[in-house]
Amino acid sequence: MIRNYFKIAWRSLMRNKVFSLINVLGLAIGMTASFLIYQYVHTEFSYDGFHKNGKRIYRLATDIKLPAETIHEGASSSAMAFHLAQDFPQVEQFVRLSQISLLARIGDRKFQEPNTFFADSSLFAVFDFPLINGNPQTALQHPFSMVISQTAAKKYFGDEDPLGKTLYIMESAMPVQVTGVMADIPSNSSLKADIFLSFATCQQIFDPQVNDQWGNFGTASFLLLKEGVDPNQLQRQLPGFLRQRLPQEIQQTEMSFTLVLEPFEGIYLGSNRITNQGFESGNLNNVYIFSLVALFILLIACINFVNLTTARAAERGKEVGVRKVAGANRYQLVNQFLGEAVTVSLIAFAVAFVLIEITIPWFNQFVGKAAAFSFFSRPASLVVLVLLTLVIGLFAGSYPAFVLSSFKPTKVLKGRFAPGGNGIWLRKTLVITQFAVSVTLIAVTFIVYHQLSYMRNHDLGFNKTQTLVVETRFDSKQETFKSLLSSIPAVQSTTRSGNIPGGDNGRVYAELENQNGDMQTVTVDLYNVDENFIPQYDIKVVAGRAFSTAFTSDSTHSLVLNERAVQLLGYSNPADAIDRQFRLGNGRDGTIIGVVKDFHFRSLQAQITPMAIQLGQGNFSNYISIKIDTDNLPSTMEAIATKWQETIPNRPFNYFFADEFFDRQYRAEERFGQLFFQFALLTIFISCLGLLALVSYSTLQRKKEIGVRKVLGASVASIVKLLSLDFVKLVLIAIAIASPIAWWAMNKWLEDFAYHIDIQWWMFAVAGLAAVVIALLTVSGQAIRAAVANPVDSLRDE
């Protein structure tokens, strides 16, 4: 019996190839888009889920309360986790991670490794990063030992066994032994690392007292709690731990700390804390939005199927009548039509399967990560999607099946097919739903692109054009290289700095004299620069002066603040802050010599925060910014590279342009907008197929009415207007429904941006106009065809 149903279904599909093709195409495109989004959402939620003890791992974060603000740090000081693990038996293991950009060399080959971390020897006891070679208990136990990934091992040692071999790190070429090789960290890990250096190496090189450093919040610390430990109970004990352990000199300052245990598995999508420790983070709102988009696209594809199937109701009516007269009952007819729906759904899935396999590389490149995967690699997902396909077929086919099987044979065999008004209103409601979703996506895409344009063109408060930035990474010959650049004609100016706008900044605690004459503790982003930085980046000085070689005290006893910092200190006039006192945690003190206009050193998603700028000492800079004439860029770049090789041959020549570097902060938003645009196009296309079905159905039902109107003298234009106006009304209703939904959704999205556009009414008007034009183009073809038809054909049987 079931075989017979599918045989009849196949014959029915073959008899109506055009409608069948449209049906299959609409469902296949909807499935392809929805399944790709499903894979993306699945990947986002799977981050960090591969650690077997993941539910027992917690990040030790810190709330730092100051007189004027509270800072929610994702990090903690290096001493906190170390002493907490000693004091609390509930903690099974702890690990600290501190990111560095490492210069590594072997022979005459050199690489800058940004994904390098100092890590405690317990790393592999806390996290599941399996070692291929080496002992996970001892691999990071001793100074000058490292664990490298398979990819790094291949890069440095080729096919040789790297275990026990030596790499030379940093400018001083310190030898470090490879004590372990780990499998490449999975792509769905928030921690991206190629090299782990032992924390004992950090103690040897930088700070022997690192385990007792309580005030430097540059370490990501993780605790593995013992089985059965209640993290909330442990959390309640942490204030007492700080009161007992925190040095008195810190407790007597204006700062106070609160330690927070954050579940590790929820950090990637669920944490809004400041994280500059090399961990990737996602956007939960975007994941939810794309989940809704996937559901909407699938819903629209199903609606499209319903409309296309019921559009053929009159044609199938006589078939139903004949089958009922021949003895078929309604149950059998329902099964037949459901069989047809499931057949179409399975064919659509087969087409979607091919489309997905073809588009996976494009989609992964589009979203910037390995979000989509081949079903051949995950058979379980394939089984789930096949079952979902069957559900889609049954869901989409249920309404047409019950409607078609309800026809009375005495009426349909006499040509009196006239389905009830409820069915017509349902089909119109479905079209309204389709276009409401389409208009929403058009409006969302439009607003996202306007926000991106606003961010790209907004006055940042500094000039990033024609600026080439070379990474120097504290090299001892950086000043020599900078001096040689002046001999290149195209080089207009140069400046050294520890940070540049758009990069990660070091945050420090500074005591600054406020308007009352008191020393106030403030967290500031600290820039180490030379005297050319402020003028070269065209940062405006609003009070006092910038640094100058004419003042010898500038090198150690002068500070420049931004407007936000002086406002926090209570000064209404920036000039009042000049000559006030400051003390920094690095031991510097002196007077404030200038105030610069606020400029965006982070993306426009973040508020401008207090900033302090000081002259750096020695080999302080990570970057040399070079203002160049771009008329003959290739020869200029070659000349700069030559000077580099002459002075710093042991370091790779890494460079980028300042404008591209700053704009990379908006890549996630750009991808978000591009994906929305692509999915909006798909939604509109599928919606137009559904509208085409309803137009076909309507013109079929009104065939005699159109014939009568033509006999009575109606023009082609008036008939086209008559047929088109009904559908334009549906689109206008969809616009009225979609506009407030899109307005609410985008207002929520824009809340993530400290600086953003205001949503204007005309944005929805443009989206609505686009939908109306698309609808008219879809309707007009069928309307004109019906209007020019010979009325004799439609009135012949009257």
PDB file of N, CA and C in Angstrom, residues 404-491:
ATOM      1  N   LEU A 404      -7.809  18.789   0.243  1.00  0.00           N
ATOM      2  CA  LEU A 404      -8.105  18.112  -1.021  1.00  0.00           C
ATOM      3  C   LEU A 404      -8.982  16.878  -0.797  1.00  0.00           C
ATOM      4  N   SER A 405      -8.750  16.174   0.295  1.00  0.00           N
ATOM      5  CA  SER A 405      -9.526  14.950   0.541  1.00  0.00           C
ATOM      6  C   SER A 405     -10.953  15.243   0.988  1.00  0.00           C
ATOM      7  N   SER A 406     -11.257  16.501   1.293  1.00  0.00           N
ATOM      8  CA  SER A 406     -12.597  16.858   1.767  1.00  0.00           C
ATOM      9  C   SER A 406     -13.557  17.217   0.636  1.00  0.00           C
ATOM     10  N   PHE A 407     -13.075  17.308  -0.617  1.00  0.00           N
ATOM     11  CA  PHE A 407     -13.944  17.702  -1.732  1.00  0.00           C
ATOM     12  C   PHE A 407     -15.097  16.706  -1.916  1.00  0.00           C
ATOM     13  N   LYS A 408     -16.270  17.266  -2.244  1.00  0.00           N
ATOM     14  CA  LYS A 408     -17.440  16.448  -2.522  1.00  0.00           C
ATOM     15  C   LYS A 408     -17.436  16.036  -3.993  1.00  0.00           C
ATOM     16  N   PRO A 409     -17.484  14.740  -4.295  1.00  0.00           N
ATOM     17  CA  PRO A 409     -17.397  14.292  -5.692  1.00  0.00           C
ATOM     18  C   PRO A 409     -18.555  14.803  -6.541  1.00  0.00           C
ATOM     19  N   THR A 410     -19.742  14.968  -5.961  1.00  0.00           N
ATOM     20  CA  THR A 410     -20.894  15.437  -6.757  1.00  0.00           C
ATOM     21  C   THR A 410     -20.696  16.851  -7.265  1.00  0.00           C
ATOM     22  N   LYS A 411     -19.902  17.641  -6.561  1.00  0.00           N
ATOM     23  CA  LYS A 411     -19.670  19.024  -6.980  1.00  0.00           C
ATOM     24  C   LYS A 411     -18.470  19.137  -7.920  1.00  0.00           C
ATOM     25  N   VAL A 412     -17.362  18.529  -7.525  1.00  0.00           N
ATOM     26  CA  VAL A 412     -16.159  18.710  -8.326  1.00  0.00           C
ATOM     27  C   VAL A 412     -16.273  18.058  -9.690  1.00  0.00           C
ATOM     28  N   LEU A 413     -17.074  16.960  -9.815  1.00  0.00           N
ATOM     29  CA  LEU A 413     -17.224  16.306 -11.120  1.00  0.00           C
ATOM     30  C   LEU A 413     -18.150  17.088 -12.049  1.00  0.00           C
ATOM     31  N   LYS A 414     -18.899  18.054 -11.473  1.00  0.00           N
ATOM     32  CA  LYS A 414     -19.728  18.933 -12.292  1.00  0.00           C
ATOM     33  C   LYS A 414     -19.015  20.267 -12.575  1.00  0.00           C
ATOM     34  N   GLY A 415     -17.740  20.341 -12.141  1.00  0.00           N
ATOM     35  CA  GLY A 415     -16.961  21.568 -12.379  1.00  0.00           C
ATOM     36  C   GLY A 415     -17.305  22.681 -11.441  1.00  0.00           C
ATOM     37  N   ARG A 416     -17.946  22.356 -10.290  1.00  0.00           N
ATOM     38  CA  ARG A 416     -18.335  23.394  -9.338  1.00  0.00           C
ATOM     39  C   ARG A 416     -17.370  23.408  -8.150  1.00  0.00           C
ATOM     40  N   PHE A 417     -16.147  23.459  -8.474  1.00  0.00           N
ATOM     41  CA  PHE A 417     -15.131  23.479  -7.405  1.00  0.00           C
ATOM     42  C   PHE A 417     -15.056  24.891  -6.832  1.00  0.00           C
ATOM     43  N   ALA A 418     -15.318  25.023  -5.558  1.00  0.00           N
ATOM     44  CA  ALA A 418     -15.263  26.339  -4.900  1.00  0.00           C
ATOM     45  C   ALA A 418     -14.900  26.145  -3.442  1.00  0.00           C
ATOM     46  N   PRO A 419     -13.618  26.121  -3.108  1.00  0.00           N
ATOM     47  CA  PRO A 419     -13.206  25.938  -1.715  1.00  0.00           C
ATOM     48  C   PRO A 419     -13.689  27.087  -0.852  1.00  0.00           C
ATOM     49  N   GLY A 420     -13.846  26.798   0.420  1.00  0.00           N
ATOM     50  CA  GLY A 420     -14.413  27.781   1.329  1.00  0.00           C
ATOM     51  C   GLY A 420     -13.524  28.977   1.562  1.00  0.00           C
ATOM     52  N   GLY A 421     -14.150  30.015   2.142  1.00  0.00           N
ATOM     53  CA  GLY A 421     -13.424  31.254   2.402  1.00  0.00           C
ATOM     54  C   GLY A 421     -12.320  31.101   3.410  1.00  0.00           C
ATOM     55  N   ASN A 422     -12.477  30.158   4.352  1.00  0.00           N
ATOM     56  CA  ASN A 422     -11.428  29.956   5.353  1.00  0.00           C
ATOM     57  C   ASN A 422     -10.106  29.572   4.697  1.00  0.00           C
ATOM     58  N   GLY A 423     -10.177  28.725   3.656  1.00  0.00           N
ATOM     59  CA  GLY A 423      -8.968  28.323   2.960  1.00  0.00           C
ATOM     60  C   GLY A 423      -8.300  29.483   2.265  1.00  0.00           C
ATOM     61  N   ILE A 424      -9.110  30.344   1.635  1.00  0.00           N
ATOM     62  CA  ILE A 424      -8.545  31.516   0.952  1.00  0.00           C
ATOM     63  C   ILE A 424      -7.859  32.432   1.949  1.00  0.00           C
ATOM     64  N   TRP A 425      -8.509  32.665   3.100  1.00  0.00           N
ATOM     65  CA  TRP A 425      -7.919  33.543   4.101  1.00  0.00           C
ATOM     66  C   TRP A 425      -6.648  32.934   4.695  1.00  0.00           C
ATOM     67  N   LEU A 426      -6.640  31.619   4.835  1.00  0.00           N
ATOM     68  CA  LEU A 426      -5.430  30.977   5.335  1.00  0.00           C
ATOM     69  C   LEU A 426      -4.276  31.184   4.373  1.00  0.00           C
ATOM     70  N   ARG A 427      -4.533  31.012   3.076  1.00  0.00           N
ATOM     71  CA  ARG A 427      -3.456  31.189   2.100  1.00  0.00           C
ATOM     72  C   ARG A 427      -2.964  32.626   2.079  1.00  0.00           C
ATOM     73  N   LYS A 428      -3.881  33.573   2.212  1.00  0.00           N
ATOM     74  CA  LYS A 428      -3.472  34.981   2.266  1.00  0.00           C
ATOM     75  C   LYS A 428      -2.650  35.251   3.527  1.00  0.00           C
ATOM     76  N   THR A 429      -3.068  34.629   4.637  1.00  0.00           N
ATOM     77  CA  THR A 429      -2.311  34.793   5.885  1.00  0.00           C
ATOM     78  C   THR A 429      -0.899  34.246   5.747  1.00  0.00           C
ATOM     79  N   LEU A 430      -0.775  33.128   5.057  1.00  0.00           N
ATOM     80  CA  LEU A 430       0.539  32.538   4.855  1.00  0.00           C
ATOM     81  C   LEU A 430       1.431  33.451   4.017  1.00  0.00           C
ATOM     82  N   VAL A 431       0.862  34.061   2.977  1.00  0.00           N
ATOM     83  CA  VAL A 431       1.643  34.997   2.150  1.00  0.00           C
ATOM     84  C   VAL A 431       2.048  36.209   2.968  1.00  0.00           C
ATOM     85  N   ILE A 432       1.131  36.711   3.800  1.00  0.00           N
ATOM     86  CA  ILE A 432       1.468  37.850   4.663  1.00  0.00           C
ATOM     87  C   ILE A 432       2.627  37.470   5.594  1.00  0.00           C
ATOM     88  N   THR A 433       2.561  36.259   6.145  1.00  0.00           N
ATOM     89  CA  THR A 433       3.644  35.797   7.023  1.00  0.00           C
ATOM     90  C   THR A 433       4.972  35.752   6.283  1.00  0.00           C
ATOM     91  N   GLN A 434       4.947  35.218   5.058  1.00  0.00           N
ATOM     92  CA  GLN A 434       6.170  35.147   4.260  1.00  0.00           C
ATOM     93  C   GLN A 434       6.780  36.525   4.054  1.00  0.00           C
ATOM     94  N   PHE A 435       5.947  37.468   3.631  1.00  0.00           N
ATOM     95  CA  PHE A 435       6.488  38.795   3.326  1.00  0.00           C
ATOM     96  C   PHE A 435       6.794  39.593   4.585  1.00  0.00           C
ATOM     97  N   ALA A 436       6.129  39.294   5.691  1.00  0.00           N
ATOM     98  CA  ALA A 436       6.494  39.954   6.946  1.00  0.00           C
ATOM     99  C   ALA A 436       7.915  39.566   7.342  1.00  0.00           C
ATOM    100  N   VAL A 437       8.221  38.275   7.209  1.00  0.00           N
ATOM    101  CA  VAL A 437       9.589  37.820   7.502  1.00  0.00           C
ATOM    102  C   VAL A 437      10.577  38.447   6.523  1.00  0.00           C
ATOM    103  N   SER A 438      10.202  38.484   5.232  1.00  0.00           N
ATOM    104  CA  SER A 438      11.098  39.049   4.217  1.00  0.00           C
ATOM    105  C   SER A 438      11.374  40.523   4.480  1.00  0.00           C
ATOM    106  N   VAL A 439      10.330  41.283   4.782  1.00  0.00           N
ATOM    107  CA  VAL A 439      10.510  42.716   5.049  1.00  0.00           C
ATOM    108  C   VAL A 439      11.359  42.913   6.300  1.00  0.00           C
ATOM    109  N   THR A 440      11.139  42.061   7.310  1.00  0.00           N
ATOM    110  CA  THR A 440      11.953  42.161   8.528  1.00  0.00           C
ATOM    111  C   THR A 440      13.429  41.966   8.205  1.00  0.00           C
ATOM    112  N   LEU A 441      13.738  40.943   7.416  1.00  0.00           N
ATOM    113  CA  LEU A 441      15.136  40.681   7.070  1.00  0.00           C
ATOM    114  C   LEU A 441      15.717  41.792   6.202  1.00  0.00           C
ATOM    115  N   ILE A 442      14.914  42.343   5.278  1.00  0.00           N
ATOM    116  CA  ILE A 442      15.397  43.463   4.455  1.00  0.00           C
ATOM    117  C   ILE A 442      15.730  44.655   5.346  1.00  0.00           C
ATOM    118  N   ALA A 443      14.819  44.972   6.281  1.00  0.00           N
ATOM    119  CA  ALA A 443      15.042  46.121   7.173  1.00  0.00           C
ATOM    120  C   ALA A 443      16.253  45.894   8.065  1.00  0.00           C
ATOM    121  N   VAL A 444      16.386  44.671   8.591  1.00  0.00           N
ATOM    122  CA  VAL A 444      17.534  44.346   9.445  1.00  0.00           C
ATOM    123  C   VAL A 444      18.837  44.510   8.660  1.00  0.00           C
ATOM    124  N   THR A 445      18.865  43.968   7.451  1.00  0.00           N
ATOM    125  CA  THR A 445      20.068  44.084   6.614  1.00  0.00           C
ATOM    126  C   THR A 445      20.395  45.545   6.348  1.00  0.00           C
ATOM    127  N   PHE A 446      19.389  46.325   6.042  1.00  0.00           N
ATOM    128  CA  PHE A 446      19.573  47.743   5.738  1.00  0.00           C
ATOM    129  C   PHE A 446      20.171  48.482   6.941  1.00  0.00           C
ATOM    130  N   ILE A 447      19.645  48.204   8.134  1.00  0.00           N
ATOM    131  CA  ILE A 447      20.115  48.886   9.346  1.00  0.00           C
ATOM    132  C   ILE A 447      21.527  48.431   9.707  1.00  0.00           C
ATOM    133  N   VAL A 448      21.810  47.131   9.555  1.00  0.00           N
ATOM    134  CA  VAL A 448      23.161  46.626   9.849  1.00  0.00           C
ATOM    135  C   VAL A 448      24.190  47.299   8.956  1.00  0.00           C
ATOM    136  N   TYR A 449      23.884  47.426   7.668  1.00  0.00           N
ATOM    137  CA  TYR A 449      24.834  48.050   6.749  1.00  0.00           C
ATOM    138  C   TYR A 449      25.006  49.542   7.049  1.00  0.00           C
ATOM    139  N   HIS A 450      23.945  50.201   7.484  1.00  0.00           N
ATOM    140  CA  HIS A 450      24.076  51.617   7.858  1.00  0.00           C
ATOM    141  C   HIS A 450      24.935  51.763   9.112  1.00  0.00           C
ATOM    142  N   GLN A 451      24.788  50.832  10.067  1.00  0.00           N
ATOM    143  CA  GLN A 451      25.626  50.885  11.260  1.00  0.00           C
ATOM    144  C   GLN A 451      27.088  50.643  10.904  1.00  0.00           C
ATOM    145  N   LEU A 452      27.343  49.690  10.023  1.00  0.00           N
ATOM    146  CA  LEU A 452      28.721  49.431   9.593  1.00  0.00           C
ATOM    147  C   LEU A 452      29.305  50.639   8.881  1.00  0.00           C
ATOM    148  N   SER A 453      28.503  51.269   8.024  1.00  0.00           N
ATOM    149  CA  SER A 453      28.966  52.467   7.327  1.00  0.00           C
ATOM    150  C   SER A 453      29.255  53.591   8.320  1.00  0.00           C
ATOM    151  N   TYR A 454      28.405  53.710   9.332  1.00  0.00           N
ATOM    152  CA  TYR A 454      28.606  54.726  10.373  1.00  0.00           C
ATOM    153  C   TYR A 454      29.929  54.494  11.100  1.00  0.00           C
ATOM    154  N   MET A 455      30.217  53.215  11.427  1.00  0.00           N
ATOM    155  CA  MET A 455      31.450  52.912  12.161  1.00  0.00           C
ATOM    156  C   MET A 455      32.683  53.173  11.304  1.00  0.00           C
ATOM    157  N   ARG A 456      32.581  52.859  10.005  1.00  0.00           N
ATOM    158  CA  ARG A 456      33.739  53.074   9.132  1.00  0.00           C
ATOM    159  C   ARG A 456      34.014  54.562   8.903  1.00  0.00           C
ATOM    160  N   ASN A 457      32.966  55.367   8.870  1.00  0.00           N
ATOM    161  CA  ASN A 457      33.119  56.777   8.492  1.00  0.00           C
ATOM    162  C   ASN A 457      33.046  57.740   9.677  1.00  0.00           C
ATOM    163  N   HIS A 458      32.808  57.218  10.855  1.00  0.00           N
ATOM    164  CA  HIS A 458      32.722  58.071  12.043  1.00  0.00           C
ATOM    165  C   HIS A 458      34.097  58.683  12.345  1.00  0.00           C
ATOM    166  N   ASP A 459      34.091  59.931  12.800  1.00  0.00           N
ATOM    167  CA  ASP A 459      35.343  60.598  13.178  1.00  0.00           C
ATOM    168  C   ASP A 459      35.901  59.923  14.424  1.00  0.00           C
ATOM    169  N   LEU A 460      37.037  59.267  14.270  1.00  0.00           N
ATOM    170  CA  LEU A 460      37.638  58.512  15.369  1.00  0.00           C
ATOM    171  C   LEU A 460      38.485  59.372  16.295  1.00  0.00           C
ATOM    172  N   GLY A 461      38.772  60.579  15.875  1.00  0.00           N
ATOM    173  CA  GLY A 461      39.590  61.452  16.705  1.00  0.00           C
ATOM    174  C   GLY A 461      41.074  61.310  16.440  1.00  0.00           C
ATOM    175  N   PHE A 462      41.439  60.490  15.456  1.00  0.00           N
ATOM    176  CA  PHE A 462      42.847  60.362  15.052  1.00  0.00           C
ATOM    177  C   PHE A 462      42.876  59.992  13.571  1.00  0.00           C
ATOM    178  N   ASN A 463      44.057  60.116  12.967  1.00  0.00           N
ATOM    179  CA  ASN A 463      44.217  59.868  11.530  1.00  0.00           C
ATOM    180  C   ASN A 463      44.972  58.556  11.326  1.00  0.00           C
ATOM    181  N   LYS A 464      44.300  57.573  10.689  1.00  0.00           N
ATOM    182  CA  LYS A 464      44.922  56.264  10.475  1.00  0.00           C
ATOM    183  C   LYS A 464      45.260  56.005   9.009  1.00  0.00           C
ATOM    184  N   THR A 465      45.096  57.014   8.162  1.00  0.00           N
ATOM    185  CA  THR A 465      45.338  56.801   6.738  1.00  0.00           C
ATOM    186  C   THR A 465      46.833  56.843   6.423  1.00  0.00           C
ATOM    187  N   GLN A 466      47.218  56.103   5.377  1.00  0.00           N
ATOM    188  CA  GLN A 466      48.587  56.078   4.856  1.00  0.00           C
ATOM    189  C   GLN A 466      49.631  55.783   5.942  1.00  0.00           C
ATOM    190  N   THR A 467      49.228  54.918   6.873  1.00  0.00           N
ATOM    191  CA  THR A 467      50.125  54.581   7.978  1.00  0.00           C
ATOM    192  C   THR A 467      50.437  53.094   7.945  1.00  0.00           C
ATOM    193  N   LEU A 468      51.688  52.785   7.700  1.00  0.00           N
ATOM    194  CA  LEU A 468      52.178  51.410   7.739  1.00  0.00           C
ATOM    195  C   LEU A 468      52.723  51.147   9.133  1.00  0.00           C
ATOM    196  N   VAL A 469      52.317  50.018   9.726  1.00  0.00           N
ATOM    197  CA  VAL A 469      52.755  49.682  11.083  1.00  0.00           C
ATOM    198  C   VAL A 469      53.605  48.418  11.023  1.00  0.00           C
ATOM    199  N   VAL A 470      54.827  48.493  11.554  1.00  0.00           N
ATOM    200  CA  VAL A 470      55.752  47.360  11.584  1.00  0.00           C
ATOM    201  C   VAL A 470      55.870  46.876  13.025  1.00  0.00           C
ATOM    202  N   GLU A 471      55.764  45.565  13.215  1.00  0.00           N
ATOM    203  CA  GLU A 471      55.885  44.987  14.556  1.00  0.00           C
ATOM    204  C   GLU A 471      57.360  44.881  14.942  1.00  0.00           C
ATOM    205  N   THR A 472      57.717  45.502  16.063  1.00  0.00           N
ATOM    206  CA  THR A 472      59.108  45.444  16.543  1.00  0.00           C
ATOM    207  C   THR A 472      59.264  44.568  17.784  1.00  0.00           C
ATOM    208  N   ARG A 473      58.194  44.432  18.590  1.00  0.00           N
ATOM    209  CA  ARG A 473      58.177  43.526  19.735  1.00  0.00           C
ATOM    210  C   ARG A 473      59.381  43.707  20.651  1.00  0.00           C
ATOM    211  N   PHE A 474      59.610  44.928  21.081  1.00  0.00           N
ATOM    212  CA  PHE A 474      60.642  45.258  22.079  1.00  0.00           C
ATOM    213  C   PHE A 474      62.066  44.977  21.598  1.00  0.00           C
ATOM    214  N   ASP A 475      62.284  44.888  20.300  1.00  0.00           N
ATOM    215  CA  ASP A 475      63.626  44.579  19.807  1.00  0.00           C
ATOM    216  C   ASP A 475      64.596  45.699  20.176  1.00  0.00           C
ATOM    217  N   SER A 476      65.810  45.318  20.501  1.00  0.00           N
ATOM    218  CA  SER A 476      66.815  46.288  20.969  1.00  0.00           C
ATOM    219  C   SER A 476      67.287  47.225  19.864  1.00  0.00           C
ATOM    220  N   LYS A 477      67.067  46.851  18.597  1.00  0.00           N
ATOM    221  CA  LYS A 477      67.538  47.695  17.491  1.00  0.00           C
ATOM    222  C   LYS A 477      66.403  48.487  16.844  1.00  0.00           C
ATOM    223  N   GLN A 478      65.296  48.621  17.549  1.00  0.00           N
ATOM    224  CA  GLN A 478      64.141  49.305  16.971  1.00  0.00           C
ATOM    225  C   GLN A 478      64.416  50.782  16.691  1.00  0.00           C
ATOM    226  N   GLU A 479      65.172  51.436  17.583  1.00  0.00           N
ATOM    227  CA  GLU A 479      65.465  52.856  17.374  1.00  0.00           C
ATOM    228  C   GLU A 479      66.390  53.043  16.175  1.00  0.00           C
ATOM    229  N   THR A 480      67.334  52.121  15.990  1.00  0.00           N
ATOM    230  CA  THR A 480      68.225  52.185  14.825  1.00  0.00           C
ATOM    231  C   THR A 480      67.430  52.035  13.539  1.00  0.00           C
ATOM    232  N   PHE A 481      66.513  51.083  13.515  1.00  0.00           N
ATOM    233  CA  PHE A 481      65.661  50.883  12.339  1.00  0.00           C
ATOM    234  C   PHE A 481      64.825  52.128  12.063  1.00  0.00           C
ATOM    235  N   LYS A 482      64.255  52.697  13.098  1.00  0.00           N
ATOM    236  CA  LYS A 482      63.443  53.909  12.941  1.00  0.00           C
ATOM    237  C   LYS A 482      64.269  55.055  12.349  1.00  0.00           C
ATOM    238  N   SER A 483      65.496  55.194  12.811  1.00  0.00           N
ATOM    239  CA  SER A 483      66.353  56.281  12.308  1.00  0.00           C
ATOM    240  C   SER A 483      66.685  56.087  10.826  1.00  0.00           C
ATOM    241  N   LEU A 484      66.905  54.827  10.397  1.00  0.00           N
ATOM    242  CA  LEU A 484      67.241  54.561   9.001  1.00  0.00           C
ATOM    243  C   LEU A 484      66.083  54.851   8.054  1.00  0.00           C
ATOM    244  N   LEU A 485      64.864  54.784   8.571  1.00  0.00           N
ATOM    245  CA  LEU A 485      63.690  55.009   7.714  1.00  0.00           C
ATOM    246  C   LEU A 485      63.645  56.437   7.173  1.00  0.00           C
ATOM    247  N   SER A 486      64.260  57.369   7.886  1.00  0.00           N
ATOM    248  CA  SER A 486      64.216  58.775   7.455  1.00  0.00           C
ATOM    249  C   SER A 486      64.942  58.990   6.126  1.00  0.00           C
ATOM    250  N   SER A 487      65.793  58.042   5.715  1.00  0.00           N
ATOM    251  CA  SER A 487      66.518  58.178   4.438  1.00  0.00           C
ATOM    252  C   SER A 487      65.662  57.770   3.237  1.00  0.00           C
ATOM    253  N   ILE A 488      64.490  57.205   3.487  1.00  0.00           N
ATOM    254  CA  ILE A 488      63.592  56.799   2.390  1.00  0.00           C
ATOM    255  C   ILE A 488      62.709  57.988   2.028  1.00  0.00           C
ATOM    256  N   PRO A 489      62.738  58.451   0.780  1.00  0.00           N
ATOM    257  CA  PRO A 489      62.007  59.678   0.406  1.00  0.00           C
ATOM    258  C   PRO A 489      60.507  59.614   0.689  1.00  0.00           C
ATOM    259  N   ALA A 490      59.898  58.449   0.535  1.00  0.00           N
ATOM    260  CA  ALA A 490      58.440  58.346   0.692  1.00  0.00           C
ATOM    261  C   ALA A 490      58.001  58.326   2.154  1.00  0.00           C
ATOM    262  N   VAL A 491      58.937  58.159   3.082  1.00  0.00           N
ATOM    263  CA  VAL A 491      58.594  58.138   4.507  1.00  0.00           C
ATOM    264  C   VAL A 491      58.486  59.572   5.003  1.00  0.00           C
TER     265      VAL A 491
END
